[in-house]
Coordinates of C-alpha atoms in Angstrom, one line a residue:
X103 CA 129.5 119.3 30.3
X104 CA 130.6 118.8 33.9
X105 CA 131.4 121.1 36.5
X106 CA 135.3 121.0 37.4
X107 CA 133.8 122.3 41.6
X108 CA 131.9 119.2 41.3
X109 CA 135.3 117.0 39.9
X110 CA 136.7 117.8 42.4
X111 CA 134.0 117.2 44.5
X112 CA 133.4 113.5 43.5
X113 CA 137.0 112.9 43.7
X114 CA 137.2 114.3 47.0
X115 CA 134.0 112.0 48.0
X116 CA 135.8 108.9 46.6
X117 CA 139.2 110.4 48.1
X118 CA 137.2 110.3 51.2
X119 CA 136.1 106.6 51.0
X120 CA 139.1 105.3 50.6
X121 CA 140.6 107.0 52.9
X122 CA 137.9 105.2 55.3
X123 CA 138.1 101.4 54.3
X124 CA 141.7 101.9 55.1
X125 CA 141.7 103.1 58.7
X126 CA 138.9 100.4 59.5
X127 CA 141.5 97.7 57.6
X128 CA 143.3 98.9 59.2
X129 CA 141.8 99.7 63.0
X130 CA 140.4 96.2 62.5
X131 CA 143.8 93.9 61.8
X132 CA 146.0 96.1 64.3
X133 CA 142.9 97.9 66.7
X134 CA 141.1 94.2 67.2
X135 CA 143.2 91.3 66.8
X136 CA 143.6 88.9 69.2
X137 CA 146.9 90.6 70.9
X138 CA 145.7 94.1 71.2
X139 CA 149.4 94.8 73.1
X140 CA 150.5 94.4 69.3
X141 CA 150.9 98.0 69.7
X142 CA 151.8 100.4 72.4
X143 CA 149.8 100.0 74.9
X144 CA 150.5 104.3 75.1
X145 CA 148.7 104.8 71.9
X146 CA 145.8 102.5 71.3
X147 CA 143.0 104.7 72.7
X148 CA 144.9 107.5 70.1
X149 CA 145.0 104.9 66.7
X150 CA 141.8 103.5 68.0
X151 CA 139.1 106.9 67.3
X152 CA 141.9 108.3 64.5
X153 CA 140.9 104.9 62.4
X154 CA 137.6 103.9 62.8
X155 CA 136.7 103.7 66.4
X156 CA 134.6 105.8 68.4
X157 CA 133.5 105.8 72.2
X158 CA 130.2 104.7 72.8
X159 CA 127.5 107.5 74.1
X160 CA 125.9 106.4 77.7
X161 CA 124.3 108.0 79.1
X162 CA 124.7 108.6 83.3
X163 CA 122.2 107.3 85.2
X164 CA 122.8 110.1 88.2
X165 CA 122.8 108.3 92.2
X166 CA 119.4 109.2 93.7
X167 CA 121.9 110.0 97.0
X168 CA 123.7 114.2 95.7
X169 CA 126.0 113.7 98.7
X170 CA 128.1 116.4 97.7
X171 CA 125.5 118.4 98.9
X172 CA 125.3 117.0 102.7
X173 CA 126.2 119.5 104.8
X174 CA 129.0 118.3 107.2
X175 CA 129.1 118.5 110.9
X176 CA 132.1 118.6 111.1
X177 CA 133.6 120.9 108.0
X178 CA 137.4 120.6 107.3
X179 CA 138.2 123.7 107.4
X180 CA 141.3 125.5 105.5
X181 CA 142.0 123.0 102.7
X182 CA 145.0 121.9 101.3
X183 CA 146.3 121.2 98.0
X184 CA 148.0 118.8 96.3
X185 CA 151.4 119.7 95.8
X186 CA 152.4 122.2 93.0
X187 CA 154.8 122.7 90.6
X188 CA 156.8 120.8 88.1
X189 CA 157.7 117.0 89.0
X190 CA 160.7 116.0 90.2
X191 CA 162.9 113.9 87.0
X192 CA 162.1 110.6 88.4
X193 CA 164.2 107.5 88.1
X194 CA 162.6 105.1 85.6
X195 CA 161.6 101.8 86.7
X196 CA 161.4 98.9 84.0
X197 CA 164.0 97.5 82.8
X198 CA 165.1 98.2 79.2
X199 CA 164.1 96.0 77.2
X200 CA 165.5 94.4 73.5
X201 CA 164.1 93.1 70.7
X202 CA 162.6 90.0 71.4
X203 CA 163.7 86.7 69.2
X204 CA 160.1 85.3 67.4
X205 CA 160.6 81.9 69.2
X206 CA 160.2 83.7 72.6
X207 CA 157.2 85.9 71.8
X208 CA 155.3 83.1 70.1
X209 CA 156.3 81.4 73.5
X210 CA 155.3 84.3 75.4
X211 CA 151.8 85.0 73.4
X212 CA 151.2 81.2 73.1
X213 CA 151.0 81.6 77.5
X214 CA 149.3 84.8 78.1
X215 CA 146.3 83.8 75.0
X216 CA 146.0 80.4 77.9
X217 CA 145.5 83.6 80.5
X218 CA 143.2 86.0 78.5
X219 CA 140.7 82.1 77.6
X220 CA 140.5 82.1 81.8
X221 CA 139.5 84.9 82.1
X222 CA 136.7 84.9 79.8
X223 CA 135.5 81.5 80.8
X224 CA 135.3 83.2 84.5
X225 CA 133.7 86.9 82.9
X226 CA 130.9 84.7 80.6
X227 CA 129.7 82.8 83.8
X228 CA 129.9 85.8 86.1
X229 CA 127.5 87.7 83.8
X230 CA 126.3 84.6 83.0
X231 CA 125.3 83.6 86.9
X232 CA 125.6 86.5 89.4
X233 CA 125.5 89.8 86.4
X234 CA 125.8 92.6 88.7
X235 CA 126.4 90.9 91.9
X236 CA 129.3 91.5 93.6
X237 CA 131.0 87.8 93.7
X238 CA 129.9 84.5 91.3
X239 CA 129.3 81.4 93.4
X240 CA 131.7 79.4 91.0
X241 CA 130.7 75.5 92.3
X242 CA 126.5 76.6 92.4
X243 CA 126.9 78.5 89.8
X244 CA 125.1 81.6 91.7
X245 CA 125.8 84.9 93.1
X246 CA 125.9 86.8 95.5
X247 CA 126.6 90.4 97.5
X248 CA 129.4 90.8 99.2
X249 CA 129.6 93.9 99.8
X250 CA 127.4 96.7 99.8
X251 CA 125.3 95.6 96.6
X252 CA 127.5 97.7 93.7
X253 CA 128.3 95.0 91.1
X254 CA 132.2 94.2 93.0
X255 CA 133.7 92.3 90.5
X256 CA 131.8 94.3 87.3
X257 CA 133.5 97.7 88.6
X258 CA 137.6 95.6 90.0
X259 CA 137.1 94.6 86.4
X260 CA 136.7 96.4 84.8
X261 CA 140.1 97.7 83.4
X262 CA 141.0 93.4 83.0
X263 CA 139.0 94.1 80.1
X264 CA 140.3 96.3 78.8
X265 CA 144.1 96.0 78.7
X266 CA 143.2 92.2 77.7
X267 CA 142.1 94.3 75.0
X268 CA 137.8 92.4 75.4
X269 CA 136.2 95.5 74.8
X270 CA 132.4 94.2 73.8
X271 CA 132.9 93.3 77.4
X272 CA 134.0 96.4 78.5
X273 CA 131.5 98.5 77.0
X274 CA 129.1 97.0 78.6
X275 CA 130.5 96.4 81.7
X276 CA 130.1 100.1 80.9
X277 CA 126.9 100.5 80.3
X278 CA 125.7 98.6 83.5
X279 CA 128.1 100.9 86.0
X280 CA 126.5 104.1 84.7
X281 CA 122.8 102.5 86.3
X282 CA 125.3 101.8 89.5
X283 CA 123.3 104.0 92.3
X284 CA 125.4 104.4 94.5
X285 CA 123.0 107.1 97.0
X286 CA 120.9 102.7 98.0
X287 CA 123.4 100.5 99.1
X288 CA 122.0 97.1 100.8
X289 CA 124.4 97.4 104.0
X290 CA 123.5 99.4 106.4
X291 CA 127.5 100.0 107.1
X292 CA 129.8 100.5 103.9
X293 CA 133.3 99.4 104.8
X294 CA 135.6 102.0 103.5
X295 CA 139.1 100.5 102.3
X296 CA 136.5 97.8 100.4
X297 CA 134.8 100.7 98.7
X298 CA 137.5 102.4 98.0
X299 CA 140.0 99.9 96.7
X300 CA 137.8 97.6 94.7
X301 CA 135.1 100.6 93.5
X302 CA 136.6 103.3 93.6
X303 CA 140.2 102.5 92.4
X304 CA 138.1 100.6 89.1
X305 CA 136.1 103.6 88.3
X306 CA 139.8 105.7 87.9
X307 CA 141.7 103.4 86.5
X308 CA 139.4 102.3 84.2
X309 CA 138.7 106.1 83.1
X310 CA 142.5 106.5 82.7
X311 CA 142.7 104.0 80.2
X312 CA 139.4 104.6 78.2
X313 CA 138.5 108.5 78.8
X314 CA 135.0 107.1 79.0
X315 CA 133.9 110.6 81.0
X316 CA 131.2 107.8 82.4
X317 CA 133.4 106.7 84.5
X318 CA 134.5 109.7 86.0
X319 CA 131.1 110.3 86.7
X320 CA 130.3 108.6 89.0
X321 CA 134.0 107.6 90.1
X322 CA 133.6 111.5 91.7
X323 CA 130.2 110.1 93.1
X324 CA 131.8 107.4 95.0
X325 CA 134.1 109.9 96.7
X326 CA 132.2 112.1 97.4
X327 CA 130.5 109.2 99.3
X328 CA 133.8 108.2 101.1
X329 CA 134.6 111.9 102.1
X330 CA 131.8 111.0 104.3
X331 CA 133.6 108.4 106.0
X332 CA 135.9 112.2 107.0
X333 CA 133.2 113.4 108.7
X334 CA 134.3 112.7 112.4
X335 CA 135.1 115.7 115.5
X336 CA 139.6 115.2 114.2
X337 CA 138.9 114.9 110.4
X338 CA 139.6 111.6 111.0
X339 CA 138.2 108.5 109.2
X340 CA 135.5 105.7 110.5
X341 CA 135.9 101.9 109.0
X342 CA 132.7 101.8 108.3
X343 CA 130.4 104.7 107.5
X344 CA 126.3 104.6 108.9
X345 CA 124.9 104.8 105.2
X346 CA 121.4 107.3 106.9
X347 CA 124.0 108.5 108.9
X348 CA 125.9 110.1 107.0
X349 CA 123.4 111.3 104.5
X350 CA 121.4 113.1 107.5
X351 CA 125.5 115.1 107.1
X352 CA 125.6 114.3 111.1
X353 CA 129.2 114.3 112.4
X354 CA 130.0 109.8 112.6
X355 CA 131.7 107.7 115.1
X356 CA 135.4 106.7 114.6
X357 CA 135.8 103.2 116.4
X358 CA 137.6 102.2 118.8
X359 CA 140.2 100.6 117.1
X360 CA 141.5 99.2 113.9
X361 CA 143.7 97.4 112.0
X362 CA 146.3 99.8 110.4
X363 CA 146.1 99.0 107.3
X364 CA 142.1 100.7 106.5
X365 CA 142.9 104.4 107.9
X366 CA 146.5 103.8 105.4
X367 CA 145.2 103.0 102.5
X368 CA 143.0 105.5 101.1
X369 CA 145.9 108.3 100.7
X370 CA 146.3 106.0 96.9
X371 CA 142.4 106.7 95.7
X372 CA 141.4 110.3 96.7
X373 CA 144.7 112.2 95.6
X374 CA 143.9 111.0 92.1
X375 CA 140.2 111.5 92.3
X376 CA 142.0 115.0 93.6
X377 CA 144.5 114.6 90.2
X378 CA 141.9 113.5 87.8
X379 CA 138.1 116.3 89.3
X380 CA 141.2 119.4 90.1
X381 CA 139.1 119.0 93.2
X382 CA 141.5 119.3 96.4
X383 CA 139.1 118.0 99.0
X384 CA 139.5 114.1 98.2
X385 CA 144.1 114.5 98.9
X386 CA 144.0 117.2 101.9
X387 CA 140.9 114.7 104.1
X388 CA 143.5 111.6 103.3
X389 CA 147.2 114.2 104.3
X390 CA 146.2 114.5 107.5
X391 CA 146.1 111.0 108.2
X392 CA 149.3 110.5 106.8
X393 CA 150.0 113.8 109.4
X394 CA 149.6 111.3 112.3
X395 CA 151.5 108.4 111.3
X396 CA 154.1 110.5 109.6
X397 CA 154.1 112.3 113.4
X398 CA 154.3 109.1 115.1
X399 CA 156.4 106.9 112.6
X400 CA 159.1 106.5 114.8
X401 CA 157.4 106.7 118.4
X402 CA 156.3 103.2 118.7
X403 CA 157.8 100.4 120.6
X404 CA 159.3 99.5 115.9
X405 CA 160.3 102.7 115.1
X406 CA 159.6 102.8 112.0
X407 CA 156.6 100.9 112.2
X408 CA 153.2 101.8 113.5
X409 CA 151.4 98.7 114.7
X410 CA 148.6 96.3 113.7
X411 CA 145.6 98.0 115.6
X412 CA 145.2 101.6 115.5
X413 CA 143.0 104.0 117.0
X414 CA 141.9 107.1 114.6
X415 CA 139.2 108.6 117.8
X416 CA 141.8 109.0 119.7
X417 CA 144.7 110.1 117.3
X418 CA 147.0 106.3 119.2
X419 CA 149.0 105.4 116.3
X420 CA 151.6 104.4 118.7
X421 CA 150.5 101.9 121.2
X422 CA 150.9 97.7 120.4
X423 CA 153.5 95.6 120.6
X424 CA 152.5 93.7 116.9
X425 CA 153.6 93.6 113.8
X426 CA 153.5 92.6 110.6
X427 CA 153.5 92.9 106.8
X428 CA 151.1 90.9 106.7
X429 CA 146.9 91.1 107.2
X430 CA 145.2 94.1 108.2
X431 CA 149.0 96.3 107.6
X432 CA 150.2 95.4 104.3
X433 CA 148.8 98.3 102.2
X434 CA 149.5 100.7 104.7
X435 CA 153.7 100.2 103.9
X436 CA 152.9 99.6 100.5
X437 CA 151.3 102.6 99.3
X438 CA 154.2 104.6 101.0
X439 CA 156.7 104.8 97.7
X440 CA 153.6 104.3 95.3
X441 CA 152.3 107.8 96.6
X442 CA 155.2 108.9 96.2
X443 CA 155.6 108.0 92.7
X444 CA 151.8 109.1 92.5
X445 CA 152.6 113.5 93.2
X446 CA 155.8 113.2 91.0
X447 CA 158.1 113.1 93.9
X448 CA 156.4 116.5 95.5
X449 CA 155.9 115.8 99.2
X450 CA 159.4 114.7 100.4
X451 CA 157.3 113.2 103.2
X452 CA 156.8 110.1 101.1
X453 CA 160.1 109.2 101.1
X454 CA 161.4 110.0 104.2
X455 CA 158.1 107.6 105.2
X456 CA 159.1 104.4 103.2
X457 CA 163.0 104.5 103.7
X458 CA 161.7 104.8 107.3
X459 CA 159.8 101.9 107.0
X460 CA 161.7 99.7 104.7
X461 CA 164.9 100.0 107.0
X462 CA 162.7 98.8 109.6
X463 CA 161.7 96.0 107.9
X464 CA 164.7 94.9 106.3
X465 CA 166.6 94.9 110.3
X466 CA 163.8 93.2 112.2
X467 CA 161.1 91.2 109.9
X468 CA 162.8 89.7 107.2
X469 CA 164.4 86.1 107.5
X470 CA 166.6 84.1 105.4
X471 CA 164.8 80.1 105.9
X472 CA 166.5 77.5 106.5
X473 CA 165.3 75.5 103.3
X474 CA 167.1 72.2 102.2
X475 CA 168.4 72.9 99.0
X476 CA 169.7 76.3 100.8
X477 CA 168.3 78.8 98.4
X478 CA 168.9 82.2 99.2
X479 CA 165.5 83.1 99.7
X480 CA 163.9 85.7 102.3
X481 CA 160.5 85.3 104.0
X482 CA 159.2 88.1 105.9
X483 CA 157.1 87.3 109.5
X484 CA 156.2 88.9 112.2
X485 CA 157.4 90.5 115.4
X486 CA 156.4 91.1 119.1
X487 CA 158.1 93.4 121.4
X488 CA 157.7 91.6 125.0
X489 CA 157.9 93.3 127.9
X490 CA 161.8 93.3 128.4
X491 CA 161.2 95.7 125.1
X492 CA 162.9 93.5 122.9
X493 CA 162.2 92.4 119.9
X494 CA 161.1 88.8 119.0
X495 CA 160.7 87.7 115.4
X496 CA 157.9 85.3 114.9
X497 CA 158.6 83.2 111.9
X498 CA 155.4 83.1 110.6
X499 CA 154.2 84.9 107.2
X500 CA 151.1 84.7 104.8
X501 CA 149.9 84.8 101.4
X502 CA 149.0 88.6 101.8
X503 CA 152.9 89.2 102.5
X504 CA 154.2 88.6 99.3
X505 CA 153.8 91.5 98.1
X506 CA 156.1 93.7 100.1
X507 CA 158.8 92.3 97.3
X508 CA 157.7 93.9 94.3
X509 CA 156.9 96.6 96.4
X510 CA 161.0 96.6 97.6
X511 CA 162.1 96.5 94.6
X512 CA 160.2 99.5 93.4
X513 CA 161.5 101.7 95.9
X514 CA 164.7 100.4 95.2
X515 CA 164.6 102.1 91.7
X516 CA 162.3 104.8 92.6
X517 CA 165.4 105.8 95.4
X518 CA 168.5 104.4 93.5
X519 CA 169.0 101.7 96.5
X520 CA 169.9 98.9 94.7
X521 CA 170.3 96.5 97.9
X522 CA 167.0 96.5 98.9
X523 CA 166.1 95.7 95.1
X524 CA 168.2 92.9 95.3
X525 CA 166.2 92.3 99.0
X526 CA 163.1 92.8 96.6
X527 CA 163.5 90.2 94.1
X528 CA 164.6 87.6 97.3
X529 CA 162.0 88.1 98.8
X530 CA 160.1 87.8 95.5
X531 CA 161.8 84.8 95.0
X532 CA 161.1 83.5 98.5
X533 CA 156.9 82.9 97.7
X534 CA 157.5 81.6 94.7
X535 CA 160.0 78.6 96.5
X536 CA 156.6 79.0 99.0
X537 CA 154.3 77.7 96.0
X538 CA 156.3 75.1 94.3
X539 CA 157.2 73.3 97.6
X540 CA 153.7 72.4 97.5
X541 CA 152.4 69.3 96.3
X542 CA 149.7 71.6 95.2
X543 CA 152.6 74.2 93.5
X544 CA 150.1 76.7 95.4
X545 CA 151.0 78.4 98.5
X546 CA 149.0 78.0 101.8
X547 CA 148.2 81.3 102.7
X548 CA 149.8 81.2 106.2
X549 CA 153.1 79.1 107.1
X550 CA 155.4 78.7 109.3
X551 CA 159.4 77.7 108.4
X552 CA 162.5 78.1 110.4
X553 CA 165.1 80.6 110.4
X554 CA 168.5 80.4 109.5
X555 CA 170.8 82.5 112.3
X556 CA 171.9 84.6 109.4
X557 CA 171.2 85.1 106.6
X558 CA 174.6 85.0 104.5
X559 CA 175.3 81.1 105.5
X560 CA 172.4 79.1 105.7
X561 CA 173.1 75.1 105.5
X562 CA 170.1 72.8 105.9
X563 CA 170.9 71.1 109.3
X564 CA 167.5 68.0 109.3
X565 CA 168.1 68.4 113.6
X566 CA 167.5 71.5 113.9
X567 CA 164.2 71.3 111.6
X568 CA 162.5 68.4 113.7
X569 CA 163.8 69.8 116.4
X570 CA 161.7 73.0 115.3
X571 CA 159.0 71.1 114.1
X572 CA 158.1 69.5 117.8
X573 CA 157.4 72.8 118.7
X574 CA 153.7 73.3 116.9
X575 CA 151.3 71.6 117.3
X576 CA 150.1 72.2 114.1
X577 CA 152.9 70.1 111.4
X578 CA 151.6 67.7 110.2
X579 CA 153.7 64.6 108.2
X580 CA 153.0 65.1 105.2
X581 CA 154.3 68.8 104.7
X582 CA 157.7 70.3 103.3
X583 CA 161.0 69.6 104.5
X584 CA 162.0 73.1 105.8
X585 CA 158.2 74.1 107.0
X586 CA 156.7 73.2 110.8
X587 CA 153.2 74.5 109.7
X588 CA 151.1 75.2 107.1
X589 CA 148.5 77.1 109.9
X590 CA 146.2 77.5 107.2
X591 CA 146.8 75.7 104.2
X592 CA 143.5 77.3 101.8
X593 CA 145.4 79.2 98.6
X594 CA 141.9 81.6 98.0
X595 CA 142.8 83.3 94.4
X596 CA 145.0 85.7 95.5
X597 CA 147.9 88.0 93.4
X598 CA 150.2 89.3 95.6
X599 CA 153.1 86.2 94.8
X600 CA 152.3 86.8 91.0
X601 CA 152.4 90.3 91.9
X602 CA 155.8 90.9 93.1
X603 CA 157.1 88.7 90.8
X604 CA 154.7 90.5 87.7
X605 CA 156.8 93.8 89.2
X606 CA 160.8 92.1 89.6
X607 CA 160.5 91.2 85.7
X608 CA 159.5 94.5 84.8
X609 CA 162.4 96.1 86.8
X610 CA 165.5 93.0 85.5
X611 CA 164.1 91.7 82.7
X612 CA 165.1 88.6 84.2
X613 CA 162.8 85.5 81.8
X614 CA 163.4 83.5 84.3
X615 CA 160.1 85.7 86.6
X616 CA 157.7 84.6 83.9
X617 CA 158.8 80.5 83.5
X618 CA 158.2 81.1 87.9
X619 CA 154.9 83.1 86.5
X620 CA 154.3 80.2 84.0
X621 CA 154.2 78.1 86.3
X622 CA 152.5 78.9 89.2
X623 CA 150.0 79.4 86.3
X624 CA 149.7 76.4 85.4
X625 CA 149.2 75.8 88.9
X626 CA 146.9 77.9 90.2
X627 CA 144.7 77.3 86.6
X628 CA 144.7 73.6 87.2
X629 CA 143.9 73.4 91.5
X630 CA 141.2 75.9 91.4
X631 CA 138.7 75.4 88.2
X632 CA 135.4 74.7 88.1
X633 CA 133.3 73.7 85.5
X634 CA 131.5 77.2 85.1
X635 CA 135.1 79.0 87.1
X636 CA 137.8 79.2 88.7
X637 CA 137.2 78.5 93.4
X638 CA 139.7 79.1 96.9
X639 CA 141.2 76.0 97.9
X640 CA 140.6 74.7 101.3
X641 CA 144.0 73.3 101.4
X642 CA 146.8 72.9 98.9
X643 CA 148.9 71.2 101.2
X644 CA 148.0 67.2 100.0
X645 CA 148.0 67.0 96.3
X646 CA 144.8 65.4 93.9
X647 CA 142.6 65.3 91.1
X648 CA 139.9 66.4 93.0
X649 CA 141.4 69.1 95.6
X650 CA 138.3 70.7 98.6
X651 CA 136.5 73.6 97.5
X652 CA 135.1 76.6 98.7
X653 CA 131.6 77.7 96.6
X654 CA 133.4 81.8 96.7
X655 CA 135.0 83.4 94.3
X656 CA 137.0 86.5 95.2
X657 CA 136.0 90.1 93.0
X658 CA 140.8 90.7 92.8
X659 CA 140.9 87.1 91.4
X660 CA 139.9 88.8 87.8
X661 CA 141.0 91.9 89.9
X662 CA 144.6 91.0 90.4
X663 CA 145.4 88.2 90.1
X664 CA 144.8 87.0 86.2
X665 CA 145.9 90.5 85.2
X666 CA 148.9 90.3 86.7
X667 CA 149.4 86.5 85.1
X668 CA 148.8 88.8 81.7
X669 CA 151.3 90.6 82.4
X670 CA 153.9 88.9 83.0
X671 CA 153.3 88.3 79.5
X672 CA 152.7 91.0 77.9
X673 CA 155.1 93.5 76.1
X674 CA 156.8 95.4 78.6
X675 CA 155.0 98.9 77.3
X676 CA 151.6 97.5 78.3
X677 CA 150.9 99.3 81.9
X678 CA 154.7 100.2 82.0
X679 CA 155.8 100.7 85.5
X680 CA 157.0 104.2 84.0
X681 CA 153.7 105.3 83.2
X682 CA 152.0 104.3 85.9
X683 CA 151.3 103.6 90.1
X684 CA 148.9 100.0 90.1
X685 CA 146.7 100.1 94.1
X686 CA 146.8 97.4 95.9
X687 CA 143.6 96.2 93.9
X688 CA 146.3 96.1 90.8
X689 CA 144.1 99.0 89.7
X690 CA 147.1 101.8 87.1
X691 CA 146.6 105.0 88.2
X692 CA 148.3 107.4 85.2
X693 CA 151.9 109.1 86.5
X694 CA 151.7 112.9 86.5
X695 CA 153.5 113.8 83.2

């Protein structure tokens, strides 16, 4: 006769077996479906753990050099801590989305799956032809090291793999990341800016999403290397870190002039590393740079903005007469409102700096272009200051400036300014207009248009356009009406336009932005397609089946462009803008609760 305790034990075992089977079925049905955002993104990891999932143990291969033990020639002295106190209750950013019809959901999911398939094709080719290298060559089916030989595309794509639910590929990539040796470099000098936004940003975001400790360990190793870049007489960062000097702890030499975005785009990543590790040294390092820009923001020849080139060696962020939101300056401005959000509103400096630059660029850089159908859109140009001190608009824009529409709308929500949200929308629509105007449906890298005298009203005038284009030796007969040049006709797989379209969709809830995103995706995916992946296009102004292409695929194609397209067709709780701040490489950092 069996004992009662034995019976209870067998019954408990049976119940556990049944429960485990149900859990696994639940996991495979919901978690590992082809629609990974079917569950709210914020609960995916919890469900994964509770219903049969497990985090694979990945041993960390420590880098051959410990950057944290370097004795600095110029130590920082007293360090500034992260802002303390309860986070402010910041305004919500995202639109309150209502129920979605079955028909709308089917269309959205089908479009998102097309983006996912294209990403998978590119990833599989990278894995086959360029694994652990910086970039894939999509025409010759080979790889190339562009930076320091630390697998830029692999690290940059980590969070995209996670967001798209490609867990097996993510696990394999994490195992490869664990073996990266940040104690060695394929180059004698390390680019501080690119290493921060692509590598450090990629590691931190992937850790935020997956909680894989190996990623934070490698991020800390890399952060300690970047920190050595501040080992200078005045604690200003160098543009390039001399690898050998850095390892010896020797004081580094700050370059004479650098583009302002280089020192101005280290703040999000270094701050978030301090948030995750509890070590304020990273935040302290970038705070000194912020203080410099803040102190002199209104002393430049265009108060509120900083010149394109600055001298960190002389701590001069004032001298200079060229101002832009394009290449060389863009992300300096992008990070100001994003830092305010990442710090939970506890550092008012970023509030002040954000509002100040926004007022200046809105007044001086934004213009309404004269276009045949009189659309009410905005474009961001450049400003040059003459010898007479007068600010003159140069109506030249570039793809890189397209980030500003999303940033303006984001800041408008953070600071309670509906007018700025509206301005951001017109800027995003301006970039979308540039896409659909070109014969290929893709926007050129750099171009000119005719600025209207007034933003309120602007009627098309053929004579004015002919007169203005005649002043431009770069004008070509096949350019669309309204455009006077396409100075650089390439499309190099850039993300900035879809970035702003995505953000405006999440902020306004207007589905017209999803339609815009789909039109852009169809044009880009078709025009850049190769047999194995996607490649930069050399001229987007001329239509044709076989567009001239360049044998190169930047890591931001997978890290940013396809991620933003995917998110534009995802449920709004996947990487909610109320939960994350995205760095300039589209890496989402968890906002403080």
